[in-house]
mmCIF file of C-alpha atoms in Angstrom:
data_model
loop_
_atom_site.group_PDB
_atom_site.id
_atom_site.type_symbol
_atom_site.label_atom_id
_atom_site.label_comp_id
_atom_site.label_asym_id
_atom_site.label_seq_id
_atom_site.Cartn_x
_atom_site.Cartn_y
_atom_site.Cartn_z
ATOM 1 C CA UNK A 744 51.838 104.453 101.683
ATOM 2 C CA UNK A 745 54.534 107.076 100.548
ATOM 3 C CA UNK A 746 51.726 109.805 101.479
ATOM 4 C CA UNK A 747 51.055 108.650 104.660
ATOM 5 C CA UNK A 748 54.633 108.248 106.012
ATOM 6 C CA UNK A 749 55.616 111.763 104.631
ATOM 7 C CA UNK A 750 52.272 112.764 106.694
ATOM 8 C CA UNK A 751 53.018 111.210 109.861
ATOM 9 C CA UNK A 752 56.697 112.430 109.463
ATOM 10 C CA UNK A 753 55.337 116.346 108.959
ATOM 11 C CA UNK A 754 53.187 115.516 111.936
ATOM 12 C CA UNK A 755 56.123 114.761 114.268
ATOM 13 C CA UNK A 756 57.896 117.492 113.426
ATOM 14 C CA UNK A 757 54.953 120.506 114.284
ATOM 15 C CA UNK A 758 54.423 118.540 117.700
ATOM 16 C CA UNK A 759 57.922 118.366 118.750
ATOM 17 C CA UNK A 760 58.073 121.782 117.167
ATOM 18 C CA UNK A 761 55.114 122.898 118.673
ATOM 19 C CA UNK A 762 56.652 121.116 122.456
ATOM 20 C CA UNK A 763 60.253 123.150 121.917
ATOM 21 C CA UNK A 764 58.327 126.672 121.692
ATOM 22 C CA UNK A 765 55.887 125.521 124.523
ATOM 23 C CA UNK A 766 59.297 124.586 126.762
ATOM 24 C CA UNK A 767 61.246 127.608 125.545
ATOM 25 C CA UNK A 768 59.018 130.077 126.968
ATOM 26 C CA UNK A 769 59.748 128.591 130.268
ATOM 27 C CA UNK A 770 63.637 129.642 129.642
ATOM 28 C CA UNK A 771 64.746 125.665 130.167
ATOM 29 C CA UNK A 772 67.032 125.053 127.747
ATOM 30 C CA UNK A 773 67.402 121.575 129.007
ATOM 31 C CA UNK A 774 64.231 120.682 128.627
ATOM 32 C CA UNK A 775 64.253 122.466 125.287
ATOM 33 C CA UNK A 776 67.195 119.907 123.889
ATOM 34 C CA UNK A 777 65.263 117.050 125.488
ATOM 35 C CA UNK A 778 62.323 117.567 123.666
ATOM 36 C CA UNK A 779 64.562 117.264 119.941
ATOM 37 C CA UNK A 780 66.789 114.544 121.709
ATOM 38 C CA UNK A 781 63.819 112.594 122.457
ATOM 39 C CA UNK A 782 62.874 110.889 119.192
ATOM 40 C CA UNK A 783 66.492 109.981 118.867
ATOM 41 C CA UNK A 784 66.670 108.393 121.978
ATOM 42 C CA UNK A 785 63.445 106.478 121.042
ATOM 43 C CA UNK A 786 64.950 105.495 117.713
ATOM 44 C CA UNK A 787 68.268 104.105 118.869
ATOM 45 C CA UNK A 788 66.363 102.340 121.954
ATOM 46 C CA UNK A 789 64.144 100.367 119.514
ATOM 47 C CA UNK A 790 67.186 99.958 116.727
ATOM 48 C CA UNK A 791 69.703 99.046 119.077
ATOM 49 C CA UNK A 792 69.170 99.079 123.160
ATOM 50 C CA UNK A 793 66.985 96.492 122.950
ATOM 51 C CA UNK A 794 68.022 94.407 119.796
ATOM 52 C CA UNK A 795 71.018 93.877 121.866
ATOM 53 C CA UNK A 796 69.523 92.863 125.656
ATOM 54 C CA UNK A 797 67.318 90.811 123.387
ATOM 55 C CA UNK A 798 70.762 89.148 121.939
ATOM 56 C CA UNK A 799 72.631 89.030 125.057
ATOM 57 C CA UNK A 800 69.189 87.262 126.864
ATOM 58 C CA UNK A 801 69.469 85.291 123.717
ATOM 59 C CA UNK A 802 72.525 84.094 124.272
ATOM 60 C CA UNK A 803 71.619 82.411 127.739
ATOM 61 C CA UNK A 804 69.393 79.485 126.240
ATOM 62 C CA UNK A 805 69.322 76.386 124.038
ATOM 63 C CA UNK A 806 69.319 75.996 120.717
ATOM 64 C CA UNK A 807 65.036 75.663 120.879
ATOM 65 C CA UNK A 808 65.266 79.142 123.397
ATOM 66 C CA UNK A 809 63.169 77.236 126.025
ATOM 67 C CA UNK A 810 65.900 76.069 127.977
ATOM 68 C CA UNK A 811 68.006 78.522 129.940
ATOM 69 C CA UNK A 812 71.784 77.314 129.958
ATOM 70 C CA UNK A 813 73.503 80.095 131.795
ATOM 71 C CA UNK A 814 77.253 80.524 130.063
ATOM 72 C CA UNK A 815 77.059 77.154 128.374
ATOM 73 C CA UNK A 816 77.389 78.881 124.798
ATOM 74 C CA UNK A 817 80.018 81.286 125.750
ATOM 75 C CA UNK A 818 82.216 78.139 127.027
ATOM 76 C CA UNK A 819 81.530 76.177 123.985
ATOM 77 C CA UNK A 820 82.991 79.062 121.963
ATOM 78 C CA UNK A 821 86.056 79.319 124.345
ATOM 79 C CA UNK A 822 86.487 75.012 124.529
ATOM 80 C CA UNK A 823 85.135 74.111 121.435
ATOM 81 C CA UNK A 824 88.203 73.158 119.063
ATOM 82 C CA UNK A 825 86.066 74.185 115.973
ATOM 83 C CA UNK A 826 84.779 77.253 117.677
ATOM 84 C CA UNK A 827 88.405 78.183 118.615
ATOM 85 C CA UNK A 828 89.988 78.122 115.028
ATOM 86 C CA UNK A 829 86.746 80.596 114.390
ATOM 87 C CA UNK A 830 87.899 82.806 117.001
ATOM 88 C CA UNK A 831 91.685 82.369 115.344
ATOM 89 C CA UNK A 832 91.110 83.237 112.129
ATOM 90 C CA UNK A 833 88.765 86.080 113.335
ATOM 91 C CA UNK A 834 91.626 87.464 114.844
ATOM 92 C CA UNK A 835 93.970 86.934 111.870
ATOM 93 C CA UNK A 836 91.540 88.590 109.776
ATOM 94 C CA UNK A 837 91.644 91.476 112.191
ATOM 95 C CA UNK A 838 95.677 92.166 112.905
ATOM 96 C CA UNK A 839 96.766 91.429 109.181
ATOM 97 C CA UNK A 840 94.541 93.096 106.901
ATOM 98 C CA UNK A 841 94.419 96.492 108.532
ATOM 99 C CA UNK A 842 97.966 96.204 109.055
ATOM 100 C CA UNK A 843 98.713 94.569 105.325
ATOM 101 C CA UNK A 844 96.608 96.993 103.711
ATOM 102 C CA UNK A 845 97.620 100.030 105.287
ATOM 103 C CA UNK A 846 100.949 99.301 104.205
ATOM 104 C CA UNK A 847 100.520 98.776 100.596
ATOM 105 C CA UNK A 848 98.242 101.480 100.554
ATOM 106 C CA UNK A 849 100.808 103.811 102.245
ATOM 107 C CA UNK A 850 103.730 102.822 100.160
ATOM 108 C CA UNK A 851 101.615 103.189 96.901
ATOM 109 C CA UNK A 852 100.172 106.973 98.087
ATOM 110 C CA UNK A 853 104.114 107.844 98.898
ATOM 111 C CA UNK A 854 105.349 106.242 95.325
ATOM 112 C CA UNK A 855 102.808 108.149 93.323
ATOM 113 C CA UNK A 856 102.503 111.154 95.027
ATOM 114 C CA UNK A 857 102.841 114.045 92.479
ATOM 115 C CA UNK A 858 103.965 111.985 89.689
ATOM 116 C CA UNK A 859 102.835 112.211 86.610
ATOM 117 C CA UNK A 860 99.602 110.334 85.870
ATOM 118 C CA UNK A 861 98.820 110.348 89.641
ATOM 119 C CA UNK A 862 95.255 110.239 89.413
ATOM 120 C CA UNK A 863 94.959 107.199 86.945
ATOM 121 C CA UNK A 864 97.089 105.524 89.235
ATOM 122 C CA UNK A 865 94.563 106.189 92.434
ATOM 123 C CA UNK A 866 91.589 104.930 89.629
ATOM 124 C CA UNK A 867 92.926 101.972 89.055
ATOM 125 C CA UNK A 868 94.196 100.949 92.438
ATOM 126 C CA UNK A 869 90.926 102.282 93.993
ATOM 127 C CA UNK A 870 88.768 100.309 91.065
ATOM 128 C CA UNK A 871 88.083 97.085 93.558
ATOM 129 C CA UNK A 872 86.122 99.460 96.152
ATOM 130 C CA UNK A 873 84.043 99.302 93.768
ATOM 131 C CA UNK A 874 83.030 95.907 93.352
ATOM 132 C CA UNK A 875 80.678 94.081 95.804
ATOM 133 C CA UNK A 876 82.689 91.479 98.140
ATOM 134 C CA UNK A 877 81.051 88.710 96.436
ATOM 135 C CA UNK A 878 81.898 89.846 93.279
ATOM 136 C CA UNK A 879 85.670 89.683 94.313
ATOM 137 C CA UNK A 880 85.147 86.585 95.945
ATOM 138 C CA UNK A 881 83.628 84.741 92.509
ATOM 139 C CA UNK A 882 86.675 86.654 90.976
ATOM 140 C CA UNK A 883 89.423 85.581 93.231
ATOM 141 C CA UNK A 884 87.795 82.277 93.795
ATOM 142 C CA UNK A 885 88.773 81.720 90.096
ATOM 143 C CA UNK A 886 92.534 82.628 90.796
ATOM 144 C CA UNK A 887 92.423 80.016 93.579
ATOM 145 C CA UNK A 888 90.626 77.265 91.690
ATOM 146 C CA UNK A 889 92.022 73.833 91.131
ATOM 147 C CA UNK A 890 91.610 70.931 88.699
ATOM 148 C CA UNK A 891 93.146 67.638 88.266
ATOM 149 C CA UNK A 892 96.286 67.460 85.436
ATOM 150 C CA UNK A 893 98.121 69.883 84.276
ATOM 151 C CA UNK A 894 95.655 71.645 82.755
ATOM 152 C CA UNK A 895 94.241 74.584 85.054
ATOM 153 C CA UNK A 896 91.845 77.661 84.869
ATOM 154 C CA UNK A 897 93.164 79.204 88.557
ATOM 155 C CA UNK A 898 96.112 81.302 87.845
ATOM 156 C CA UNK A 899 97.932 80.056 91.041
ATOM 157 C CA UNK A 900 97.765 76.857 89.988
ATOM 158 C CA UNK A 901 99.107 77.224 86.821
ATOM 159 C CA UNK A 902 101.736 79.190 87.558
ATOM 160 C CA UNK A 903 102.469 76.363 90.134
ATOM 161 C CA UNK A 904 102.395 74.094 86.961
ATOM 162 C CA UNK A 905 104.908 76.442 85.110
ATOM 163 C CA UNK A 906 107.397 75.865 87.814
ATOM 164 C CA UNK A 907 106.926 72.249 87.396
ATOM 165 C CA UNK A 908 104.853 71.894 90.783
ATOM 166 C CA UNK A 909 102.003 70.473 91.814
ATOM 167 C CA UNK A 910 98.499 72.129 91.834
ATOM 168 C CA UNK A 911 97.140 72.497 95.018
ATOM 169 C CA UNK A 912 93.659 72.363 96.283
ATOM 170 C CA UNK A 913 94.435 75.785 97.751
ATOM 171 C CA UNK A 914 91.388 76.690 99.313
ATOM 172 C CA UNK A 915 90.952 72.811 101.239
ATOM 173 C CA UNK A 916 94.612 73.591 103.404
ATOM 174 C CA UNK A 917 94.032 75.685 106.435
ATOM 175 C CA UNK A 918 95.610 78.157 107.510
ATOM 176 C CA UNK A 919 97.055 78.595 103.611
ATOM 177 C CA UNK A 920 93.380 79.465 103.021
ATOM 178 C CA UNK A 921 92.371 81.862 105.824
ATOM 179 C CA UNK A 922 95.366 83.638 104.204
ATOM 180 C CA UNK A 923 94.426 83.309 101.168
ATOM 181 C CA UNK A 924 90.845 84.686 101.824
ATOM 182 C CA UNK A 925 92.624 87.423 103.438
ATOM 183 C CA UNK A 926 94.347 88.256 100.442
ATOM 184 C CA UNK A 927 91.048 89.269 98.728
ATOM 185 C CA UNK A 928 89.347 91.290 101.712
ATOM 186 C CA UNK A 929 93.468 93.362 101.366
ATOM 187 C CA UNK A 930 93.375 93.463 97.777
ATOM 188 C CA UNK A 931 89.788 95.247 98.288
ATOM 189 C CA UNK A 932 90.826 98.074 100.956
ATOM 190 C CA UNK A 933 93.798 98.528 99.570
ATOM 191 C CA UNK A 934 92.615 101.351 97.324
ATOM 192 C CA UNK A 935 90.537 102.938 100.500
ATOM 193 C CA UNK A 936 93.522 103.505 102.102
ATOM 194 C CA UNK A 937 95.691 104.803 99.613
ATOM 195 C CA UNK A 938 93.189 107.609 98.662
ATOM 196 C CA UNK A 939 92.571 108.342 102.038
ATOM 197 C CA UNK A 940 96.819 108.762 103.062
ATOM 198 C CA UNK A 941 97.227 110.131 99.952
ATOM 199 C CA UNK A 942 94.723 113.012 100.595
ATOM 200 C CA UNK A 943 96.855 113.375 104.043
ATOM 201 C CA UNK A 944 100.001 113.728 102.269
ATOM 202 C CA UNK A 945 98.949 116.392 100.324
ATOM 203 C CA UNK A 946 97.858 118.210 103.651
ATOM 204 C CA UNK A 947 101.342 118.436 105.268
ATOM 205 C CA UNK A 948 102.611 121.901 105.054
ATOM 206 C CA UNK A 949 105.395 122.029 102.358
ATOM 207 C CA UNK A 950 107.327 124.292 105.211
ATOM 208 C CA UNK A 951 107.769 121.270 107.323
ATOM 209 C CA UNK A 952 109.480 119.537 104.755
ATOM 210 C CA UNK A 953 111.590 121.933 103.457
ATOM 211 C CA UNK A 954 113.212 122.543 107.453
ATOM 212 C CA UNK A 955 113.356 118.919 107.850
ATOM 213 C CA UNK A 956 115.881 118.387 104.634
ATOM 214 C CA UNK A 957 117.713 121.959 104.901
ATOM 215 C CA UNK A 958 118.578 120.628 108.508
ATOM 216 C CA UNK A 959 119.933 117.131 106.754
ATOM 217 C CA UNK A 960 117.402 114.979 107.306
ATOM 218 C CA UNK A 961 117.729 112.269 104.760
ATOM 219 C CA UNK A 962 114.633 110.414 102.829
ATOM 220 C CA UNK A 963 114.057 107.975 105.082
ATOM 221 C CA UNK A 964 114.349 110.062 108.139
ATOM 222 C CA UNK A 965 112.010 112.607 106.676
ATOM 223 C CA UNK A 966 109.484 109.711 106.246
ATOM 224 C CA UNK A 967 109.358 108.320 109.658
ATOM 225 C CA UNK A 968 110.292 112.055 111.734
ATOM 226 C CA UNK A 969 108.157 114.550 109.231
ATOM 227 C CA UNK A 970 105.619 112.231 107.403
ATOM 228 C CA UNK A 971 104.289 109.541 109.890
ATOM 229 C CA UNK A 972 103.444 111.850 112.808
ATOM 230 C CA UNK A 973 102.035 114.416 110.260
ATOM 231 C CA UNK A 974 99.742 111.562 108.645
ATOM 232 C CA UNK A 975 99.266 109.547 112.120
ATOM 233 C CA UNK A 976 95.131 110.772 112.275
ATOM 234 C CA UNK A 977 94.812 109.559 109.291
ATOM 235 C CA UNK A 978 96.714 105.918 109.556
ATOM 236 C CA UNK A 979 94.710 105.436 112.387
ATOM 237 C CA UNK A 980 91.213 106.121 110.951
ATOM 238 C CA UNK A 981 92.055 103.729 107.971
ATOM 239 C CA UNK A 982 93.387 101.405 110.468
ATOM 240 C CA UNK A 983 90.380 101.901 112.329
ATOM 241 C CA UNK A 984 87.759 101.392 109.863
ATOM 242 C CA UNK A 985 89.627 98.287 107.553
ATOM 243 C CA UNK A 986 89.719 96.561 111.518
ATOM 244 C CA UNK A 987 85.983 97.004 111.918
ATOM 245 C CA UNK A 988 85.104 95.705 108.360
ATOM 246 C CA UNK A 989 87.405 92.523 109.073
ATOM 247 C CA UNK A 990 85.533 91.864 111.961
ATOM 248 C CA UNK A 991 82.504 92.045 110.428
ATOM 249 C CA UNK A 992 83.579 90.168 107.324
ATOM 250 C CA UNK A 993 80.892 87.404 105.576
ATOM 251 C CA UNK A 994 80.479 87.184 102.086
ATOM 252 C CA UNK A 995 83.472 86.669 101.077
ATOM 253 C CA UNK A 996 84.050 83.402 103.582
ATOM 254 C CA UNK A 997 80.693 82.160 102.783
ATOM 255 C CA UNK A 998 81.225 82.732 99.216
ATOM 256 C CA UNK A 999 84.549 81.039 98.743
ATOM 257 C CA UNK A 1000 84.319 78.305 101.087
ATOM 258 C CA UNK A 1001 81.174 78.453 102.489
ATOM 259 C CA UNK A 1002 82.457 78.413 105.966
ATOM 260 C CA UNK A 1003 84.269 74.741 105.818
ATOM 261 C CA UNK A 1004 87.857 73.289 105.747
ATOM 262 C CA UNK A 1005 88.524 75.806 109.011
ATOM 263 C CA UNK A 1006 88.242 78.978 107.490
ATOM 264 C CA UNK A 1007 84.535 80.161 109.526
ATOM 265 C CA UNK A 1008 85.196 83.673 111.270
ATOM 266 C CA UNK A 1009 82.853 84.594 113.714
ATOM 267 C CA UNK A 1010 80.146 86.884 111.904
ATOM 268 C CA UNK A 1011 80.068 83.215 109.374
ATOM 269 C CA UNK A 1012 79.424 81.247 111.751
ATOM 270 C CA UNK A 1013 76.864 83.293 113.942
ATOM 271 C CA UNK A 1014 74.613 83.057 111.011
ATOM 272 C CA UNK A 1015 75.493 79.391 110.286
ATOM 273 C CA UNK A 1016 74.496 78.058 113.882
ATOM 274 C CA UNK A 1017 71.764 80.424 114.091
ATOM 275 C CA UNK A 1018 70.196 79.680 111.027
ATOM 276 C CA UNK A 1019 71.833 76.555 109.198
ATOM 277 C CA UNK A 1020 71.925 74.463 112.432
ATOM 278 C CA UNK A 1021 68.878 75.748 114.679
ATOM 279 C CA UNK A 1022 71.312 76.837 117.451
ATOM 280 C CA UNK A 1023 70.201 80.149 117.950
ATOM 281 C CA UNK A 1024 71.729 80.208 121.499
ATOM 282 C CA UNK A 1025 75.160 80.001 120.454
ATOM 283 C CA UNK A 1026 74.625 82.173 117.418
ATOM 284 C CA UNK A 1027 73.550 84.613 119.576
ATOM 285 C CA UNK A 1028 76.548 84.368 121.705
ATOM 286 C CA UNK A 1029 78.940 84.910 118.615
ATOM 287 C CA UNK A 1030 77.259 88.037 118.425
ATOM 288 C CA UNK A 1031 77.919 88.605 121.854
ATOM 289 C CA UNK A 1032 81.920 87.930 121.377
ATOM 290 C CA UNK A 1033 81.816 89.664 118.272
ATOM 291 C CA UNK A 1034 80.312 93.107 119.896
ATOM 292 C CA UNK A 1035 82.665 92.467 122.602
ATOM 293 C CA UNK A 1036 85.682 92.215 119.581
ATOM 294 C CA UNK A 1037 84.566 95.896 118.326
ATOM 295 C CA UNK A 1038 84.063 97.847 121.385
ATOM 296 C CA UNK A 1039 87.853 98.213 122.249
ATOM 297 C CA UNK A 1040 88.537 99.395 118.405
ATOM 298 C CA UNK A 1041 85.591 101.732 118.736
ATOM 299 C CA UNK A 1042 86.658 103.386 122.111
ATOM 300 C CA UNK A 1043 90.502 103.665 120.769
ATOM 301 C CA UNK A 1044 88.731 106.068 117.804
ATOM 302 C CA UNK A 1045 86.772 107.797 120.305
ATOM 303 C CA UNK A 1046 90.019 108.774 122.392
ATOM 304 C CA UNK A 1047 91.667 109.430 119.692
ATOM 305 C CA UNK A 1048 88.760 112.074 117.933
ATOM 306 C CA UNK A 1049 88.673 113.721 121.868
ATOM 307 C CA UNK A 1050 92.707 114.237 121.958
ATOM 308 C CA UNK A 1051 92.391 115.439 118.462
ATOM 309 C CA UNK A 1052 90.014 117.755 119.664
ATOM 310 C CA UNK A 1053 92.142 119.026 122.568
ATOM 311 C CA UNK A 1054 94.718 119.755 120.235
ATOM 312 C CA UNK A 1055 93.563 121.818 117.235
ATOM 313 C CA UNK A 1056 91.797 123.707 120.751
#
């Protein structure tokens, strides 16, 4: 099988090969790119063009995708109580972590920069990127957990039980547990973005700083004046890519909580109505709302990669 899909891929490339040299002679260089462009084009229609009018047609019918219902899915996300704490803690997930994690990870890049021990610090800050989101879900899921008595296993709750409180089914009290799930998905990208403003710290030009204090420019003016605007590309790609990953967020819902006591986000629940409850209408519609949700981030990053372009230009 290996054989033949190596062969087939060698035989693509002499024919478009073969088509570019054929199209070249005539001196079109349009036609030239077209012929290479081509299998790309074909490849993202079948992978995506038409995955998504198949989604969006989708979206239009019943649960049994016989019976076409117009908008009817769209306005139960947008009227549906259930469906609109979904689309509320979607959007929680969305503003806070990036914003939360950025944060921490910029503080802790500015802290240890150039210190001693600097790159054990990165390691062990960075050591959750490495584990799979389920994995720190079954992790901070223990944290979180709660028993009857005084006697717990969840460190929260026994702490709470040190300070002569109460433990708390944590996870069972919305919002408290939207933000506690978003505690995990933060403690996760944290070390993404301190590597990645770290690396941009190192890049600003010692010159810069050295005019900004001999001109009197005191720490914290230096930070915001000298080191935000020098870093800025690279807040925004972290901000950027921690805001698409929210949005897309799943296991780590579906493994704490399994979607109930309010704490379903949208990507959750698209595959729990499309394939828990048959509804395959409104599943598809999430998607819909959810695509929707990323295109604004996406075309922010896109402006911002063209005016970064102008610039170094």
């Amino acid at each position: 099988m290996l054989g033949l899909g190596l062969a087939a891929f060698i035989l693509v490339i002499v024919v478009l090969l073969a088509l570019a040299e054929l199209v070249a002679k005539r001196g079109s260089k349009a036609l030239t790119a077209a012929v290479f462009l081509a299998p790309v084009g074909l490849l993202l229609g079948a992978g995506l063009v038409v995955p998504a009018a198949r989604t969006l047609g989708l979206s239009m019918f019943d649960g049994s995708g016989e019976n076409f219902v117009w908008f009817a899915n769209f306005q139960w996300i947008f009227t549906d109580s259930g469906a609109q704490i979904i689309l509320l803690n979607t959007l929680l997930w969305v503003v806070l972590t990036p914003l939360i994690a950025t944060g921490i990870g910029l503080l802790y890049a500015v802290l240890i920069d150039g210190k001693r021990g600097e790159a054990i610090y990165k390691s062990l800050v960075f050591m959750p990127m490495a584990i799979s989101f389920v994995g720190a879900a079954v992790i901070w899921r223990f944290i979180y957990d709660h028993r009857g008595g005084t006697d717990q296993i969840g460190l929260l709750n026994q702490v709470v039980v040190w300070l002569g409180g109460e433990p708390q089914a944590w996870l069972q009290m919305w919002p408290w547990n939207t933000l506690l799930l978003i505690v995990v998905l933060i403690w996760v990208q944290t070390g993404f973005a301190t590597v990645v403003l770290s690396a941009a710290l190192k890049g600003i030009p010692a010159e810069i700083q050295e005019a900004a204090r001999i001109d009197g420019a005191t720490p914290w003016q230096e930070f915001w004046r000298v080191t935000i605007p020098s870093i800025r590309p690279a807040i925004i790609v972290v901000v950027v890519t921690i805001s698409i990953a929210s949005l897309k967020l799943f296991d780590i819902v579906r493994t704490m909580t399994g979607g109930q006591f309010r704490t379903g986000v949208v990507a959750d629940s698209m595959w729990f109505q499309a394939f828990r409850l048959g509804e395959a209408g409104r599943g598809a519609a999430l998607a819909v709302v959810l695509f929707i949700m990323v295109i604004p981030i996406v075309a922010y990053q896109v402006h911002n990669l063209k005016r970064r372009q102008e610039e170094t230009r």
